[in-house]
Amino acid sequence: MSCVPVVDHSGICANCGKHESDIIKLKNCTACRFVKYCGVDCQRAHRKQHKKACRRRVAELKDEQLYSQGRERPEGDFCSICTLPIPLPMSDLSVVNACCMKRICKGCSVAAQLRGMDDCPFCRTPFPDTDADVLAMIQARVAKKDPAAINYLGEKYFHGRLGLQKDMQRVIELYNEAAELGSTNALFNFGNLYYLGDGVEKNTAKGVEFYEKAAMRGHVVSRHNLGISEVQKGNYDRAVRHLLISAKMGFKDSLETMKQLFMTGQATKAQYAEALKGYQDAVEEMKSHDRDEAKRLGY
């Protein structure tokens, strides 16, 4: 019997052709969910015929998720005070205070300073004086199972900061715990570790898996990195699909890469125009008077 995908509502066993009834209950192929079987024996008998179509359908389902999810920036990408999305790269244009682990854009941070506030603009906790005090604040948040704090502490161990010795075993433990608690940044950090071989044995495939998980949660740089990975493989159609998403989320590097692909004939004029318009719209959404003032003052 040929392996022709059976639509989900047909109620026919893909191997023997039996129809579903009150007596015969069919179950979907657990991988592709595209064909049905009346039992394990039929599924096994049909496996050789179905394998190729099954793998193709699984890949299609994965792509549907990969390109449809994570097209909006997550809550953590928005300033905790003005609630606007933070310009990219966020590490250059925002601060995270150890007291509350809230990310605050440079505009709101500078505005608070200009108003004479010398404590955290979000929770009003006085700023710590020493690295030891900063570390104590982070560890207090870690003890409360704050995923942002756990990931943040992992980053400090990775770079050997705040008086900590670089410890890759501890880094992986913390990133893993943070990821399990929902930290998208921890997934991105894992992606960097394996894709670049930075402190661990290089494994680009594993790195891509972590980038994909982070990208589907809206992590912009992970999405961009997936695009770059596809460019390096020569998969330009897939690269453009990723880069369009990250450019529209306001990442200039993605727009620049789209421009290069357009100039070399790997992306169309329409695709580059779409990326440019989306990028400009995202940048406009991130503007504020306080951010402009911070930039004017050199912050």
Short mmCIF file of C-alpha atoms in Angstrom, two decimals:
data_model
loop_
_atom_site.label_atom_id
_atom_site.label_comp_id
_atom_site.label_asym_id
_atom_site.label_seq_id
_atom_site.Cartn_x
_atom_site.Cartn_y
_atom_site.Cartn_z
CA MET A 1 0.00 0.00 0.00
CA SER A 2 1.45 3.40 -0.97
CA CYS A 3 2.26 5.89 1.75
CA VAL A 4 -0.22 8.60 0.86
CA PRO A 5 -0.84 11.00 3.77
CA VAL A 6 -4.35 10.56 5.09
CA VAL A 7 -6.12 13.69 6.28
CA ASP A 8 -6.76 13.67 9.96
CA HIS A 9 -10.57 13.44 9.72
CA SER A 10 -10.69 10.54 7.24
CA GLY A 11 -10.55 7.84 9.94
CA ILE A 12 -8.71 5.31 7.78
CA CYS A 13 -5.74 3.17 8.80
CA ALA A 14 -2.83 4.11 6.51
CA ASN A 15 -1.68 0.49 6.34
CA CYS A 16 -4.72 -1.77 6.09
CA GLY A 17 -7.43 0.73 5.14
CA LYS A 18 -9.78 -0.12 7.99
CA HIS A 19 -12.24 2.61 8.87
CA GLU A 20 -12.57 3.94 12.37
CA SER A 21 -15.67 2.76 14.19
CA ASP A 22 -17.03 2.23 17.67
CA ILE A 23 -14.95 -0.94 17.80
CA ILE A 24 -11.82 0.19 15.92
CA LYS A 25 -10.11 3.23 17.38
CA LEU A 26 -7.35 4.77 15.26
CA LYS A 27 -4.31 6.61 16.60
CA ASN A 28 -2.15 9.23 14.87
CA CYS A 29 1.48 8.61 13.98
CA THR A 30 3.19 10.01 17.06
CA ALA A 31 5.86 11.79 14.99
CA CYS A 32 4.08 13.52 12.11
CA ARG A 33 0.49 13.32 13.38
CA PHE A 34 -0.49 13.06 9.72
CA VAL A 35 -1.57 9.45 9.23
CA LYS A 36 -3.51 7.02 11.43
CA TYR A 37 -3.19 3.37 12.35
CA CYS A 38 -5.53 0.82 13.86
CA GLY A 39 -2.74 -0.71 15.93
CA VAL A 40 0.96 -1.10 16.58
CA ASP A 41 1.27 -3.97 14.10
CA CYS A 42 -0.03 -1.83 11.25
CA GLN A 43 2.21 1.05 12.24
CA ARG A 44 5.27 -1.24 12.21
CA ALA A 45 4.26 -2.83 8.89
CA HIS A 46 3.85 0.60 7.31
CA ARG A 47 7.00 2.16 8.80
CA LYS A 48 9.29 1.55 5.80
CA GLN A 49 6.81 3.12 3.39
CA HIS A 50 5.94 5.98 5.70
CA LYS A 51 9.43 6.89 6.95
CA LYS A 52 10.38 9.37 4.23
CA ALA A 53 7.05 11.20 4.22
CA CYS A 54 7.02 11.19 8.02
CA ARG A 55 10.44 12.83 8.26
CA ARG A 56 9.45 15.40 5.66
CA ARG A 57 6.26 16.24 7.54
CA VAL A 58 8.10 16.46 10.89
CA ALA A 59 10.54 18.92 9.30
CA GLU A 60 7.61 20.93 7.93
CA LEU A 61 5.94 21.07 11.35
CA LYS A 62 9.20 22.17 12.95
CA ASP A 63 9.60 24.97 10.41
CA GLU A 64 6.01 26.07 10.92
CA GLN A 65 6.76 26.53 14.61
CA LEU A 66 10.20 28.03 14.06
CA TYR A 67 9.05 30.75 11.69
CA SER A 68 5.63 31.48 13.20
CA GLN A 69 6.63 31.77 16.87
CA GLY A 70 8.76 34.45 18.51
CA ARG A 71 7.90 37.27 16.12
CA GLU A 72 7.28 39.69 19.00
CA ARG A 73 9.81 40.73 21.60
CA PRO A 74 9.28 39.19 25.06
CA GLU A 75 8.32 41.06 28.21
CA GLY A 76 11.94 41.16 29.40
CA ASP A 77 12.89 43.33 26.40
CA PHE A 78 10.74 46.21 27.66
CA CYS A 79 11.91 48.85 30.12
CA SER A 80 10.41 48.25 33.55
CA ILE A 81 9.71 51.97 33.97
CA CYS A 82 8.64 53.49 30.64
CA THR A 83 7.44 50.09 29.32
CA LEU A 84 8.84 50.79 25.83
CA PRO A 85 10.87 48.14 24.00
CA ILE A 86 14.57 48.66 24.64
CA PRO A 87 16.81 49.46 21.65
CA LEU A 88 19.27 46.79 20.54
CA PRO A 89 21.79 45.70 21.62
CA MET A 90 20.13 45.88 25.01
CA SER A 91 23.39 45.34 26.91
CA ASP A 92 24.62 48.72 25.60
CA LEU A 93 21.40 50.65 26.00
CA SER A 94 19.99 49.46 29.32
CA VAL A 95 21.05 48.46 32.82
CA VAL A 96 20.08 45.60 35.11
CA ASN A 97 20.25 46.39 38.82
CA ALA A 98 21.21 43.54 41.13
CA CYS A 99 18.68 44.56 43.79
CA CYS A 100 15.58 43.66 41.76
CA MET A 101 17.02 42.27 38.46
CA LYS A 102 14.77 44.64 36.50
CA ARG A 103 16.04 45.92 33.14
CA ILE A 104 15.82 49.70 32.79
CA CYS A 105 16.58 51.63 29.61
CA LYS A 106 19.34 54.25 29.61
CA GLY A 107 16.72 56.96 29.10
CA CYS A 108 14.92 56.19 32.34
CA SER A 109 18.17 55.55 34.21
CA VAL A 110 19.68 58.90 33.18
CA ALA A 111 16.40 60.73 33.80
CA ALA A 112 16.39 59.38 37.37
CA GLN A 113 19.97 60.56 37.90
CA LEU A 114 19.15 64.03 36.58
CA ARG A 115 16.30 64.20 39.09
CA GLY A 116 18.74 63.53 41.90
CA MET A 117 17.78 59.88 42.52
CA ASP A 118 20.85 57.98 43.70
CA ASP A 119 19.15 54.62 44.22
CA CYS A 120 17.46 52.06 41.99
CA PRO A 121 14.82 53.87 39.91
CA PHE A 122 12.55 50.82 40.05
CA CYS A 123 12.64 49.49 43.62
CA ARG A 124 14.43 52.44 45.29
CA THR A 125 17.05 50.19 46.92
CA PRO A 126 20.37 52.01 47.49
CA PHE A 127 23.06 50.96 45.04
CA PRO A 128 25.68 48.60 46.49
CA ASP A 129 29.15 49.99 47.17
CA THR A 130 31.31 46.94 46.47
CA ASP A 131 31.39 43.86 44.25
CA ALA A 132 30.75 41.78 47.34
CA ASP A 133 27.55 43.74 48.01
CA VAL A 134 26.44 43.31 44.39
CA LEU A 135 27.11 39.57 44.59
CA ALA A 136 25.15 39.31 47.82
CA MET A 137 22.15 40.98 46.18
CA ILE A 138 22.32 38.62 43.20
CA GLN A 139 22.61 35.57 45.43
CA ALA A 140 19.59 36.74 47.42
CA ARG A 141 17.56 36.76 44.20
CA VAL A 142 19.02 33.38 43.22
CA ALA A 143 17.84 31.94 46.53
CA LYS A 144 14.33 33.04 45.58
CA LYS A 145 14.62 31.10 42.29
CA ASP A 146 14.60 34.20 40.11
CA PRO A 147 15.57 32.89 36.63
CA ALA A 148 16.98 36.25 35.56
CA ALA A 149 19.24 36.34 38.62
CA ILE A 150 20.35 32.73 38.16
CA ASN A 151 21.29 33.40 34.54
CA TYR A 152 22.99 36.66 35.57
CA LEU A 153 25.08 34.84 38.17
CA GLY A 154 26.03 32.28 35.52
CA GLU A 155 27.30 35.12 33.33
CA LYS A 156 29.44 36.42 36.19
CA TYR A 157 30.98 32.97 36.67
CA PHE A 158 31.56 32.74 32.92
CA HIS A 159 33.47 36.04 32.79
CA GLY A 160 35.05 35.69 36.24
CA ARG A 161 33.62 38.93 37.59
CA LEU A 162 32.53 40.24 40.99
CA GLY A 163 35.48 38.42 42.55
CA LEU A 164 34.35 35.03 41.23
CA GLN A 165 36.71 32.58 39.55
CA LYS A 166 35.69 31.44 36.08
CA ASP A 167 33.98 28.07 36.56
CA MET A 168 32.41 26.44 33.50
CA GLN A 169 30.81 23.62 35.47
CA ARG A 170 29.04 26.17 37.64
CA VAL A 171 28.14 28.22 34.56
CA ILE A 172 26.39 25.26 32.94
CA GLU A 173 24.60 24.37 36.17
CA LEU A 174 23.26 27.91 36.53
CA TYR A 175 22.28 28.32 32.88
CA ASN A 176 20.50 24.97 33.01
CA GLU A 177 18.56 25.92 36.14
CA ALA A 178 17.67 29.33 34.71
CA ALA A 179 16.50 27.77 31.43
CA GLU A 180 14.32 25.27 33.28
CA LEU A 181 12.74 28.18 35.17
CA GLY A 182 11.97 29.99 31.92
CA SER A 183 14.99 32.19 31.16
CA THR A 184 15.23 32.84 27.42
CA ASN A 185 18.60 34.52 27.92
CA ALA A 186 19.95 31.29 29.41
CA LEU A 187 18.94 29.44 26.22
CA PHE A 188 20.75 32.09 24.18
CA ASN A 189 23.83 31.78 26.39
CA PHE A 190 23.81 28.01 25.92
CA GLY A 191 23.58 28.60 22.17
CA ASN A 192 26.68 30.79 22.28
CA LEU A 193 28.62 28.28 24.36
CA TYR A 194 28.09 25.41 21.95
CA TYR A 195 27.94 27.27 18.64
CA LEU A 196 31.21 29.11 19.32
CA GLY A 197 32.86 26.44 21.46
CA ASP A 198 33.33 29.11 24.12
CA GLY A 199 34.39 27.21 27.23
CA VAL A 200 32.91 23.90 26.06
CA GLU A 201 33.52 21.53 23.16
CA LYS A 202 32.20 23.15 19.99
CA ASN A 203 28.92 21.68 18.75
CA THR A 204 27.26 23.95 16.19
CA ALA A 205 24.21 21.73 15.79
CA LYS A 206 23.55 21.85 19.53
CA GLY A 207 24.15 25.60 19.50
CA VAL A 208 21.55 26.02 16.75
CA GLU A 209 19.05 23.97 18.77
CA PHE A 210 19.38 26.40 21.68
CA TYR A 211 19.18 29.42 19.37
CA GLU A 212 15.97 27.98 17.90
CA LYS A 213 14.42 27.55 21.34
CA ALA A 214 15.33 31.12 22.28
CA ALA A 215 14.22 32.55 18.93
CA MET A 216 10.79 30.95 19.25
CA ARG A 217 10.44 32.87 22.52
CA GLY A 218 11.26 36.17 20.80
CA HIS A 219 15.02 36.43 21.43
CA VAL A 220 16.15 38.77 18.66
CA VAL A 221 19.88 38.01 18.55
CA SER A 222 19.20 34.26 18.54
CA ARG A 223 16.94 34.78 15.53
CA HIS A 224 19.68 36.81 13.82
CA ASN A 225 22.26 34.13 14.59
CA LEU A 226 20.03 31.51 12.98
CA GLY A 227 19.92 33.68 9.88
CA ILE A 228 23.70 33.98 9.82
CA SER A 229 24.04 30.21 10.29
CA GLU A 230 21.82 29.62 7.25
CA VAL A 231 23.83 32.13 5.21
CA GLN A 232 27.00 30.22 6.05
CA LYS A 233 25.33 27.01 4.85
CA GLY A 234 24.17 28.67 1.64
CA ASN A 235 20.50 28.29 2.59
CA TYR A 236 19.58 31.84 1.58
CA ASP A 237 15.80 31.40 1.53
CA ARG A 238 15.83 30.17 5.12
CA ALA A 239 18.30 32.90 6.09
CA VAL A 240 16.07 35.63 4.67
CA ARG A 241 13.06 34.30 6.58
CA HIS A 242 14.98 34.58 9.87
CA LEU A 243 16.58 37.93 9.11
CA LEU A 244 13.29 39.50 8.09
CA ILE A 245 11.90 38.65 11.52
CA SER A 246 14.85 40.05 13.48
CA ALA A 247 15.14 43.16 11.28
CA LYS A 248 11.46 43.92 11.90
CA MET A 249 12.15 43.58 15.64
CA GLY A 250 14.69 46.40 15.40
CA PHE A 251 18.07 44.66 15.03
CA LYS A 252 20.32 46.72 12.77
CA ASP A 253 22.77 43.87 12.12
CA SER A 254 19.94 41.88 10.53
CA LEU A 255 19.03 44.81 8.29
CA GLU A 256 22.67 45.18 7.23
CA THR A 257 22.89 41.47 6.42
CA MET A 258 19.69 41.72 4.39
CA LYS A 259 21.25 44.61 2.48
CA GLN A 260 24.32 42.50 1.70
CA LEU A 261 22.15 39.61 0.55
CA PHE A 262 20.19 41.97 -1.70
CA MET A 263 23.38 43.40 -3.20
CA THR A 264 24.69 39.91 -3.98
CA GLY A 265 21.39 38.75 -5.44
CA GLN A 266 20.49 36.38 -2.59
CA ALA A 267 17.51 38.49 -1.47
CA THR A 268 15.01 40.37 -3.61
CA LYS A 269 14.47 44.11 -3.68
CA ALA A 270 11.02 43.56 -2.19
CA GLN A 271 12.46 41.53 0.70
CA TYR A 272 15.06 44.19 1.50
CA ALA A 273 12.41 46.90 1.31
CA GLU A 274 10.23 44.90 3.70
CA ALA A 275 13.14 44.52 6.12
CA LEU A 276 13.97 48.24 5.92
CA LYS A 277 10.37 49.34 6.52
CA GLY A 278 9.97 46.91 9.42
CA TYR A 279 13.24 48.02 10.98
CA GLN A 280 12.33 51.70 10.71
CA ASP A 281 8.93 51.05 12.30
CA ALA A 282 10.56 49.17 15.19
CA VAL A 283 13.12 51.94 15.77
CA GLU A 284 10.37 54.55 15.81
CA GLU A 285 8.50 52.53 18.43
CA MET A 286 11.58 52.53 20.67
CA LYS A 287 12.13 56.29 20.65
CA SER A 288 11.52 58.53 23.65
CA HIS A 289 12.57 62.00 24.77
CA ASP A 290 14.52 60.60 27.72
CA ARG A 291 16.42 58.18 25.48
CA ASP A 292 17.28 60.97 23.06
CA GLU A 293 18.50 63.07 25.97
CA ALA A 294 20.63 60.22 27.34
CA LYS A 295 22.21 59.80 23.92
CA ARG A 296 22.86 63.55 23.66
CA LEU A 297 24.62 63.44 27.04
CA GLY A 298 26.82 60.57 25.86
CA TYR A 299 25.32 57.70 27.87
#
